Amino acid sequence: MALRFDILTTFPEMFGTEPPAALAVSIPGRARKAGLVEWHATDIRVFADNKHKKTDDRPFGGGPGMVMMCQPLWDAVLAAEALDPRPARRVLLTPQGRRLDQPMVEELAQSERLLLIAGHYEGIDERVVERLAPQEISIGDYVLSQGELAAMVLIDAVTRLVPGVLGDEGSAVADSFSPAGPDRKRLLDHPHYTRPAEWMGMPVPDVLLSGDHARVARWRLERALERTTQRRPDLLKPDLPAD
Ligand code: ADE
């Protein structure tokens, strides 16, 4: 059965299923057409039980920005969850969350159903966060104005790992951050080349034209290690022993 994403948003139109919508093209678009993933946006505003369909209000204690109110979000989550019998894993996209990385993406890809809450405001009333008890995830140490973009990043990264999405040729095993090398470290990817064999006087490394698969594999691993050492030495640090 397809992995189902439910997105709770005040901008449901961002999750269109026809191009040029961001997720409707490329790998997520093909995965959806093939029935491997599906996504449904639920408009939080529809659930606001006030006259003006307001979903946000001024913060108690003062200060800038607006805060998402409890009631519309709570009702929207319950309604979205009732759309399908499968239990949903609740995720809140927020800069306060744990920073997303490939092991987390691999773990999320094991789910049957993910419910993603995308915010737009200064924050969400803490009481509804407490009640919903979502896993809080950040996509990086910067602040977006549209939490939907963070939800899309997560959907794209998770979709790549759903079995059948990439096929053999584009296997995720070769991606950056996939375990590689003798000690299964998560390395950056090696450099890539395609035709022509020479461009602006710059040749492609000979080994890639040699047809010797073992040599090519060794060269790629060496380049991946070299890049990782130069650019992300933190990835090569020994794993901390488990408690
Ligand atoms: N919403 C705003 N900024 C965000 C971030 N960095 N990650 C996830 N959600 C966000």
PDB file of C-alpha atoms and ligand atoms in Angstrom:
ATOM      1  CA  MET A   1       0.000   0.000   0.000  1.00  0.00           C
ATOM      2  CA  ALA A   2       1.176   3.527  -0.771  1.00  0.00           C
ATOM      3  CA  LEU A   3       2.865   5.553   1.941  1.00  0.00           C
ATOM      4  CA  ARG A   4       0.366   8.261   2.761  1.00  0.00           C
ATOM      5  CA  PHE A   5       1.340  11.828   3.716  1.00  0.00           C
ATOM      6  CA  ASP A   6      -1.287  14.133   5.247  1.00  0.00           C
ATOM      7  CA  ILE A   7      -0.238  17.769   5.355  1.00  0.00           C
ATOM      8  CA  LEU A   8      -1.967  20.174   7.749  1.00  0.00           C
ATOM      9  CA  THR A   9      -1.633  23.626   6.283  1.00  0.00           C
ATOM     10  CA  THR A  10      -3.342  26.963   5.764  1.00  0.00           C
ATOM     11  CA  PHE A  11      -2.102  26.869   2.137  1.00  0.00           C
ATOM     12  CA  PRO A  12      -3.399  23.526   0.806  1.00  0.00           C
ATOM     13  CA  GLU A  13      -2.959  24.694  -2.786  1.00  0.00           C
ATOM     14  CA  MET A  14       0.808  24.321  -2.358  1.00  0.00           C
ATOM     15  CA  PHE A  15       0.309  20.539  -2.444  1.00  0.00           C
ATOM     16  CA  GLY A  16      -1.240  20.235  -5.900  1.00  0.00           C
ATOM     17  CA  THR A  17      -0.868  16.928  -7.689  1.00  0.00           C
ATOM     18  CA  GLU A  18      -0.369  18.297 -11.205  1.00  0.00           C
ATOM     19  CA  PRO A  19       2.765  19.999 -12.568  1.00  0.00           C
ATOM     20  CA  PRO A  20       4.103  22.598 -12.048  1.00  0.00           C
ATOM     21  CA  ALA A  21       3.373  21.854  -8.345  1.00  0.00           C
ATOM     22  CA  ALA A  22       6.747  21.098  -6.707  1.00  0.00           C
ATOM     23  CA  LEU A  23       6.008  17.503  -5.696  1.00  0.00           C
ATOM     24  CA  ALA A  24       4.080  16.650  -8.862  1.00  0.00           C
ATOM     25  CA  VAL A  25       7.242  16.484 -10.988  1.00  0.00           C
ATOM     26  CA  SER A  26      10.473  14.464 -10.938  1.00  0.00           C
ATOM     27  CA  ILE A  27      10.823  11.485  -8.581  1.00  0.00           C
ATOM     28  CA  PRO A  28       7.956  12.305  -6.170  1.00  0.00           C
ATOM     29  CA  GLY A  29       5.652  12.935  -9.153  1.00  0.00           C
ATOM     30  CA  ARG A  30       6.526   9.576 -10.695  1.00  0.00           C
ATOM     31  CA  ALA A  31       6.222   7.810  -7.330  1.00  0.00           C
ATOM     32  CA  ARG A  32       2.722   9.183  -6.920  1.00  0.00           C
ATOM     33  CA  LYS A  33       1.690   8.213 -10.442  1.00  0.00           C
ATOM     34  CA  ALA A  34       3.022   4.708  -9.782  1.00  0.00           C
ATOM     35  CA  GLY A  35       0.866   4.491  -6.629  1.00  0.00           C
ATOM     36  CA  LEU A  36       3.863   4.223  -4.281  1.00  0.00           C
ATOM     37  CA  VAL A  37       3.092   7.404  -2.306  1.00  0.00           C
ATOM     38  CA  GLU A  38       0.077   9.666  -1.942  1.00  0.00           C
ATOM     39  CA  TRP A  39      -0.417  13.009  -0.264  1.00  0.00           C
ATOM     40  CA  HIS A  40      -3.502  14.872   0.937  1.00  0.00           C
ATOM     41  CA  ALA A  41      -3.560  18.444   2.180  1.00  0.00           C
ATOM     42  CA  THR A  42      -6.029  19.395   4.907  1.00  0.00           C
ATOM     43  CA  ASP A  43      -6.864  23.094   5.172  1.00  0.00           C
ATOM     44  CA  ILE A  44      -6.638  24.087   8.839  1.00  0.00           C
ATOM     45  CA  ARG A  45      -8.712  27.217   8.171  1.00  0.00           C
ATOM     46  CA  VAL A  46     -11.798  25.172   7.256  1.00  0.00           C
ATOM     47  CA  PHE A  47     -11.893  23.901  10.859  1.00  0.00           C
ATOM     48  CA  ALA A  48     -11.748  27.311  12.549  1.00  0.00           C
ATOM     49  CA  ASP A  49     -14.967  27.602  14.582  1.00  0.00           C
ATOM     50  CA  ASN A  50     -14.946  31.427  14.615  1.00  0.00           C
ATOM     51  CA  LYS A  51     -16.836  33.762  12.316  1.00  0.00           C
ATOM     52  CA  HIS A  52     -13.804  34.995  10.374  1.00  0.00           C
ATOM     53  CA  LYS A  53     -12.125  31.599   9.998  1.00  0.00           C
ATOM     54  CA  LYS A  54      -9.149  32.908  11.926  1.00  0.00           C
ATOM     55  CA  THR A  55      -6.390  30.406  12.684  1.00  0.00           C
ATOM     56  CA  ASP A  56      -3.991  32.732  14.490  1.00  0.00           C
ATOM     57  CA  ASP A  57      -4.024  35.386  17.185  1.00  0.00           C
ATOM     58  CA  ARG A  58      -1.700  37.762  19.033  1.00  0.00           C
ATOM     59  CA  PRO A  59       0.691  36.234  21.563  1.00  0.00           C
ATOM     60  CA  PHE A  60      -0.150  36.461  25.263  1.00  0.00           C
ATOM     61  CA  GLY A  61       2.638  38.445  26.899  1.00  0.00           C
ATOM     62  CA  GLY A  62       3.049  40.611  23.822  1.00  0.00           C
ATOM     63  CA  GLY A  63       5.711  40.544  21.165  1.00  0.00           C
ATOM     64  CA  PRO A  64       5.815  40.362  17.389  1.00  0.00           C
ATOM     65  CA  GLY A  65       4.053  37.960  15.072  1.00  0.00           C
ATOM     66  CA  MET A  66       1.028  35.758  15.412  1.00  0.00           C
ATOM     67  CA  VAL A  67       0.493  32.415  17.111  1.00  0.00           C
ATOM     68  CA  MET A  68      -1.486  29.531  15.650  1.00  0.00           C
ATOM     69  CA  MET A  69      -4.549  28.853  17.802  1.00  0.00           C
ATOM     70  CA  CYS A  70      -5.252  25.475  19.405  1.00  0.00           C
ATOM     71  CA  GLN A  71      -8.788  24.747  18.236  1.00  0.00           C
ATOM     72  CA  PRO A  72      -8.483  24.879  14.424  1.00  0.00           C
ATOM     73  CA  LEU A  73      -5.313  22.802  14.407  1.00  0.00           C
ATOM     74  CA  TRP A  74      -6.642  20.227  16.879  1.00  0.00           C
ATOM     75  CA  ASP A  75      -9.867  19.700  14.924  1.00  0.00           C
ATOM     76  CA  ALA A  76      -7.998  19.605  11.601  1.00  0.00           C
ATOM     77  CA  VAL A  77      -5.616  16.913  12.858  1.00  0.00           C
ATOM     78  CA  LEU A  78      -8.469  14.723  14.139  1.00  0.00           C
ATOM     79  CA  ALA A  79     -10.368  15.176  10.860  1.00  0.00           C
ATOM     80  CA  ALA A  80      -7.307  14.365   8.746  1.00  0.00           C
ATOM     81  CA  GLU A  81      -6.573  11.282  10.833  1.00  0.00           C
ATOM     82  CA  ALA A  82     -10.140  10.031  10.312  1.00  0.00           C
ATOM     83  CA  LEU A  83      -9.665  10.093   6.535  1.00  0.00           C
ATOM     84  CA  ASP A  84      -7.821   6.777   6.639  1.00  0.00           C
ATOM     85  CA  PRO A  85      -7.919   3.861   9.075  1.00  0.00           C
ATOM     86  CA  ARG A  86      -4.132   3.600   9.326  1.00  0.00           C
ATOM     87  CA  PRO A  87      -2.626   5.286  12.386  1.00  0.00           C
ATOM     88  CA  ALA A  88      -0.559   8.329  11.448  1.00  0.00           C
ATOM     89  CA  ARG A  89       2.757   9.320  12.879  1.00  0.00           C
ATOM     90  CA  ARG A  90       2.464  12.990  13.810  1.00  0.00           C
ATOM     91  CA  VAL A  91       5.287  15.299  12.790  1.00  0.00           C
ATOM     92  CA  LEU A  92       5.545  19.031  13.425  1.00  0.00           C
ATOM     93  CA  LEU A  93       7.953  20.943  11.195  1.00  0.00           C
ATOM     94  CA  THR A  94       9.627  23.580  13.356  1.00  0.00           C
ATOM     95  CA  PRO A  95      13.087  25.114  13.781  1.00  0.00           C
ATOM     96  CA  GLN A  96      12.849  23.923  17.413  1.00  0.00           C
ATOM     97  CA  GLY A  97      12.782  20.287  16.326  1.00  0.00           C
ATOM     98  CA  ARG A  98      15.510  17.698  16.026  1.00  0.00           C
ATOM     99  CA  ARG A  99      17.545  18.351  12.902  1.00  0.00           C
ATOM    100  CA  LEU A 100      16.608  16.039  10.019  1.00  0.00           C
ATOM    101  CA  ASP A 101      19.341  13.742   8.724  1.00  0.00           C
ATOM    102  CA  GLN A 102      19.480  10.652   6.525  1.00  0.00           C
ATOM    103  CA  PRO A 103      19.120   8.096   9.367  1.00  0.00           C
ATOM    104  CA  MET A 104      15.920   9.911  10.447  1.00  0.00           C
ATOM    105  CA  VAL A 105      14.700   9.923   6.839  1.00  0.00           C
ATOM    106  CA  GLU A 106      15.360   6.160   6.635  1.00  0.00           C
ATOM    107  CA  GLU A 107      13.365   5.649   9.796  1.00  0.00           C
ATOM    108  CA  LEU A 108      10.442   7.809   8.653  1.00  0.00           C
ATOM    109  CA  ALA A 109      10.342   5.878   5.366  1.00  0.00           C
ATOM    110  CA  GLN A 110       9.342   2.764   7.359  1.00  0.00           C
ATOM    111  CA  SER A 111       6.003   4.421   8.240  1.00  0.00           C
ATOM    112  CA  GLU A 112       2.673   3.662   6.603  1.00  0.00           C
ATOM    113  CA  ARG A 113       1.364   7.129   7.173  1.00  0.00           C
ATOM    114  CA  LEU A 114       2.897  10.481   8.148  1.00  0.00           C
ATOM    115  CA  LEU A 115       0.894  13.498   9.261  1.00  0.00           C
ATOM    116  CA  LEU A 116       2.908  16.675   8.754  1.00  0.00           C
ATOM    117  CA  ILE A 117       1.962  19.927  10.456  1.00  0.00           C
ATOM    118  CA  ALA A 118       3.289  22.986   8.638  1.00  0.00           C
ATOM    119  CA  GLY A 119       3.201  26.327  10.439  1.00  0.00           C
ATOM    120  CA  HIS A 120       3.374  29.880   9.140  1.00  0.00           C
ATOM    121  CA  TYR A 121       3.419  31.958  12.238  1.00  0.00           C
ATOM    122  CA  GLU A 122       5.704  32.986  15.019  1.00  0.00           C
ATOM    123  CA  GLY A 123       4.732  29.691  16.600  1.00  0.00           C
ATOM    124  CA  ILE A 124       1.933  27.358  17.593  1.00  0.00           C
ATOM    125  CA  ASP A 125       0.129  27.549  20.944  1.00  0.00           C
ATOM    126  CA  GLU A 126       2.144  25.191  23.134  1.00  0.00           C
ATOM    127  CA  ARG A 127      -0.966  23.554  24.592  1.00  0.00           C
ATOM    128  CA  VAL A 128      -2.002  21.997  21.288  1.00  0.00           C
ATOM    129  CA  VAL A 129       1.576  20.886  20.665  1.00  0.00           C
ATOM    130  CA  GLU A 130       1.528  19.221  24.086  1.00  0.00           C
ATOM    131  CA  ARG A 131      -1.771  17.454  23.364  1.00  0.00           C
ATOM    132  CA  LEU A 132      -0.806  16.320  19.869  1.00  0.00           C
ATOM    133  CA  ALA A 133       2.646  15.242  21.076  1.00  0.00           C
ATOM    134  CA  PRO A 134       4.143  15.195  17.564  1.00  0.00           C
ATOM    135  CA  GLN A 135       7.722  14.363  16.731  1.00  0.00           C
ATOM    136  CA  GLU A 136       9.251  17.832  16.173  1.00  0.00           C
ATOM    137  CA  ILE A 137      11.595  18.043  13.187  1.00  0.00           C
ATOM    138  CA  SER A 138      13.683  20.912  11.810  1.00  0.00           C
ATOM    139  CA  ILE A 139      15.213  20.811   8.328  1.00  0.00           C
ATOM    140  CA  GLY A 140      18.133  23.030   9.342  1.00  0.00           C
ATOM    141  CA  ASP A 141      19.297  25.873  11.536  1.00  0.00           C
ATOM    142  CA  TYR A 142      17.527  28.704   9.726  1.00  0.00           C
ATOM    143  CA  VAL A 143      13.980  30.018   9.755  1.00  0.00           C
ATOM    144  CA  LEU A 144      11.577  29.569   6.856  1.00  0.00           C
ATOM    145  CA  SER A 145       8.476  31.680   6.533  1.00  0.00           C
ATOM    146  CA  GLN A 146       6.586  28.711   5.094  1.00  0.00           C
ATOM    147  CA  GLY A 147       6.636  25.471   7.051  1.00  0.00           C
ATOM    148  CA  GLU A 148       5.148  23.842   3.929  1.00  0.00           C
ATOM    149  CA  LEU A 149       8.562  24.029   2.283  1.00  0.00           C
ATOM    150  CA  ALA A 150      10.040  22.042   5.159  1.00  0.00           C
ATOM    151  CA  ALA A 151       7.212  19.488   4.770  1.00  0.00           C
ATOM    152  CA  MET A 152       8.019  19.203   1.063  1.00  0.00           C
ATOM    153  CA  VAL A 153      11.702  18.636   1.794  1.00  0.00           C
ATOM    154  CA  LEU A 154      10.763  15.826   4.166  1.00  0.00           C
ATOM    155  CA  ILE A 155       8.286  14.291   1.673  1.00  0.00           C
ATOM    156  CA  ASP A 156      10.871  14.358  -1.117  1.00  0.00           C
ATOM    157  CA  ALA A 157      13.644  12.823   0.990  1.00  0.00           C
ATOM    158  CA  VAL A 158      11.366  10.093   2.417  1.00  0.00           C
ATOM    159  CA  THR A 159       9.774   9.274  -0.962  1.00  0.00           C
ATOM    160  CA  ARG A 160      13.174   8.460  -2.515  1.00  0.00           C
ATOM    161  CA  LEU A 161      13.548   5.663   0.012  1.00  0.00           C
ATOM    162  CA  VAL A 162      10.162   4.014  -0.513  1.00  0.00           C
ATOM    163  CA  PRO A 163      10.845   0.623  -2.106  1.00  0.00           C
ATOM    164  CA  GLY A 164      10.347   0.732  -5.878  1.00  0.00           C
ATOM    165  CA  VAL A 165      10.648   4.514  -6.202  1.00  0.00           C
ATOM    166  CA  LEU A 166      14.230   4.725  -7.458  1.00  0.00           C
ATOM    167  CA  GLY A 167      14.517   1.298  -9.078  1.00  0.00           C
ATOM    168  CA  ASP A 168      17.868  -0.452  -9.447  1.00  0.00           C
ATOM    169  CA  GLU A 169      19.617   2.109 -11.566  1.00  0.00           C
ATOM    170  CA  GLY A 170      19.215   5.091  -9.287  1.00  0.00           C
ATOM    171  CA  SER A 171      19.576   3.133  -6.087  1.00  0.00           C
ATOM    172  CA  ALA A 172      19.675   5.286  -2.975  1.00  0.00           C
ATOM    173  CA  VAL A 173      22.568   3.115  -1.824  1.00  0.00           C
ATOM    174  CA  ALA A 174      24.869   5.315  -3.919  1.00  0.00           C
ATOM    175  CA  ASP A 175      23.618   8.605  -2.463  1.00  0.00           C
ATOM    176  CA  SER A 176      25.547  10.889  -0.164  1.00  0.00           C
ATOM    177  CA  PHE A 177      25.021   9.926   3.495  1.00  0.00           C
ATOM    178  CA  SER A 178      24.299   6.281   2.657  1.00  0.00           C
ATOM    179  CA  PRO A 179      26.628   3.927   4.513  1.00  0.00           C
ATOM    180  CA  ALA A 180      29.686   3.178   2.335  1.00  0.00           C
ATOM    181  CA  GLY A 181      33.232   1.916   2.586  1.00  0.00           C
ATOM    182  CA  PRO A 182      34.743  -0.736   4.812  1.00  0.00           C
ATOM    183  CA  ASP A 183      33.433   0.751   8.062  1.00  0.00           C
ATOM    184  CA  ARG A 184      30.027   1.778   6.651  1.00  0.00           C
ATOM    185  CA  LYS A 185      30.509   5.476   7.317  1.00  0.00           C
ATOM    186  CA  ARG A 186      27.994   7.898   5.863  1.00  0.00           C
ATOM    187  CA  LEU A 187      30.126   9.647   3.244  1.00  0.00           C
ATOM    188  CA  LEU A 188      29.564  12.494   0.827  1.00  0.00           C
ATOM    189  CA  ASP A 189      29.099  11.367  -2.766  1.00  0.00           C
ATOM    190  CA  HIS A 190      32.038  11.041  -5.193  1.00  0.00           C
ATOM    191  CA  PRO A 191      32.291  13.384  -8.246  1.00  0.00           C
ATOM    192  CA  HIS A 192      30.355  12.455 -11.407  1.00  0.00           C
ATOM    193  CA  TYR A 193      31.178  12.860 -15.115  1.00  0.00           C
ATOM    194  CA  THR A 194      29.351  12.306 -18.397  1.00  0.00           C
ATOM    195  CA  ARG A 195      30.008  12.909 -22.102  1.00  0.00           C
ATOM    196  CA  PRO A 196      31.964  14.460 -23.724  1.00  0.00           C
ATOM    197  CA  ALA A 197      35.189  12.804 -22.485  1.00  0.00           C
ATOM    198  CA  GLU A 198      36.909  16.180 -22.797  1.00  0.00           C
ATOM    199  CA  TRP A 199      35.336  19.588 -22.210  1.00  0.00           C
ATOM    200  CA  MET A 200      37.164  22.951 -22.336  1.00  0.00           C
ATOM    201  CA  GLY A 201      40.426  21.042 -22.308  1.00  0.00           C
ATOM    202  CA  MET A 202      39.408  19.142 -19.162  1.00  0.00           C
ATOM    203  CA  PRO A 203      39.490  15.356 -19.502  1.00  0.00           C
ATOM    204  CA  VAL A 204      37.410  12.906 -17.524  1.00  0.00           C
ATOM    205  CA  PRO A 205      39.603  10.826 -15.134  1.00  0.00           C
ATOM    206  CA  ASP A 206      41.037   7.875 -17.144  1.00  0.00           C
ATOM    207  CA  VAL A 207      39.893   5.260 -14.668  1.00  0.00           C
ATOM    208  CA  LEU A 208      36.236   6.015 -15.470  1.00  0.00           C
ATOM    209  CA  LEU A 209      36.847   5.133 -19.126  1.00  0.00           C
ATOM    210  CA  SER A 210      38.758   1.933 -18.300  1.00  0.00           C
ATOM    211  CA  GLY A 211      35.764  -0.392 -18.065  1.00  0.00           C
ATOM    212  CA  ASP A 212      37.385  -1.943 -14.962  1.00  0.00           C
ATOM    213  CA  HIS A 213      34.480  -1.962 -12.510  1.00  0.00           C
ATOM    214  CA  ALA A 214      36.578  -2.833  -9.468  1.00  0.00           C
ATOM    215  CA  ARG A 215      38.999   0.032 -10.153  1.00  0.00           C
ATOM    216  CA  VAL A 216      36.107   2.426 -10.746  1.00  0.00           C
ATOM    217  CA  ALA A 217      34.503   1.377  -7.455  1.00  0.00           C
ATOM    218  CA  ARG A 218      37.806   1.858  -5.583  1.00  0.00           C
ATOM    219  CA  TRP A 219      38.390   5.273  -7.184  1.00  0.00           C
ATOM    220  CA  ARG A 220      34.888   6.414  -6.271  1.00  0.00           C
ATOM    221  CA  LEU A 221      35.263   5.330  -2.665  1.00  0.00           C
ATOM    222  CA  GLU A 222      38.628   7.110  -2.418  1.00  0.00           C
ATOM    223  CA  ARG A 223      37.174  10.313  -3.838  1.00  0.00           C
ATOM    224  CA  ALA A 224      34.180  10.084  -1.487  1.00  0.00           C
ATOM    225  CA  LEU A 225      36.521   9.674   1.487  1.00  0.00           C
ATOM    226  CA  GLU A 226      38.707  12.546   0.292  1.00  0.00           C
ATOM    227  CA  ARG A 227      35.734  14.895  -0.088  1.00  0.00           C
ATOM    228  CA  THR A 228      34.277  13.908   3.225  1.00  0.00           C
ATOM    229  CA  THR A 229      37.624  14.464   4.961  1.00  0.00           C
ATOM    230  CA  GLN A 230      37.950  17.919   3.392  1.00  0.00           C
ATOM    231  CA  ARG A 231      34.376  19.129   3.658  1.00  0.00           C
ATOM    232  CA  ARG A 232      32.676  17.206   6.449  1.00  0.00           C
ATOM    233  CA  PRO A 233      35.242  15.665   8.791  1.00  0.00           C
ATOM    234  CA  ASP A 234      32.475  15.434  11.419  1.00  0.00           C
ATOM    235  CA  LEU A 235      30.970  12.538   9.436  1.00  0.00           C
ATOM    236  CA  LEU A 236      34.139  10.473   9.920  1.00  0.00           C
ATOM    237  CA  LYS A 237      34.287  10.759  13.690  1.00  0.00           C
ATOM    238  CA  PRO A 238      33.973   7.403  15.443  1.00  0.00           C
ATOM    239  CA  ASP A 239      30.439   6.533  16.570  1.00  0.00           C
ATOM    240  CA  LEU A 240      29.836   7.145  20.227  1.00  0.00           C
ATOM    241  CA  PRO A 241      29.377   3.880  22.110  1.00  0.00           C
ATOM    242  CA  ALA A 242      25.731   3.070  22.825  1.00  0.00           C
ATOM    243  CA  ASP A 243      24.685   3.396  26.448  1.00  0.00           C
TER     244      ASP A 243
HETATM  245  N1  ADE B   1       9.569  26.159   9.818  1.00  0.00           N
HETATM  246  C1  ADE B   1      10.270  27.308   9.764  1.00  0.00           C
HETATM  247  N2  ADE B   1      11.579  27.061   9.738  1.00  0.00           N
HETATM  248  C2  ADE B   1      11.727  25.699   9.754  1.00  0.00           C
HETATM  249  C3  ADE B   1      12.831  24.829   9.731  1.00  0.00           C
HETATM  250  N3  ADE B   1      14.088  25.267   9.693  1.00  0.00           N
HETATM  251  N4  ADE B   1      12.595  23.511   9.755  1.00  0.00           N
HETATM  252  C4  ADE B   1      11.340  23.037   9.814  1.00  0.00           C
HETATM  253  N5  ADE B   1      10.259  23.807   9.836  1.00  0.00           N
HETATM  254  C5  ADE B   1      10.438  25.136   9.797  1.00  0.00           C
END
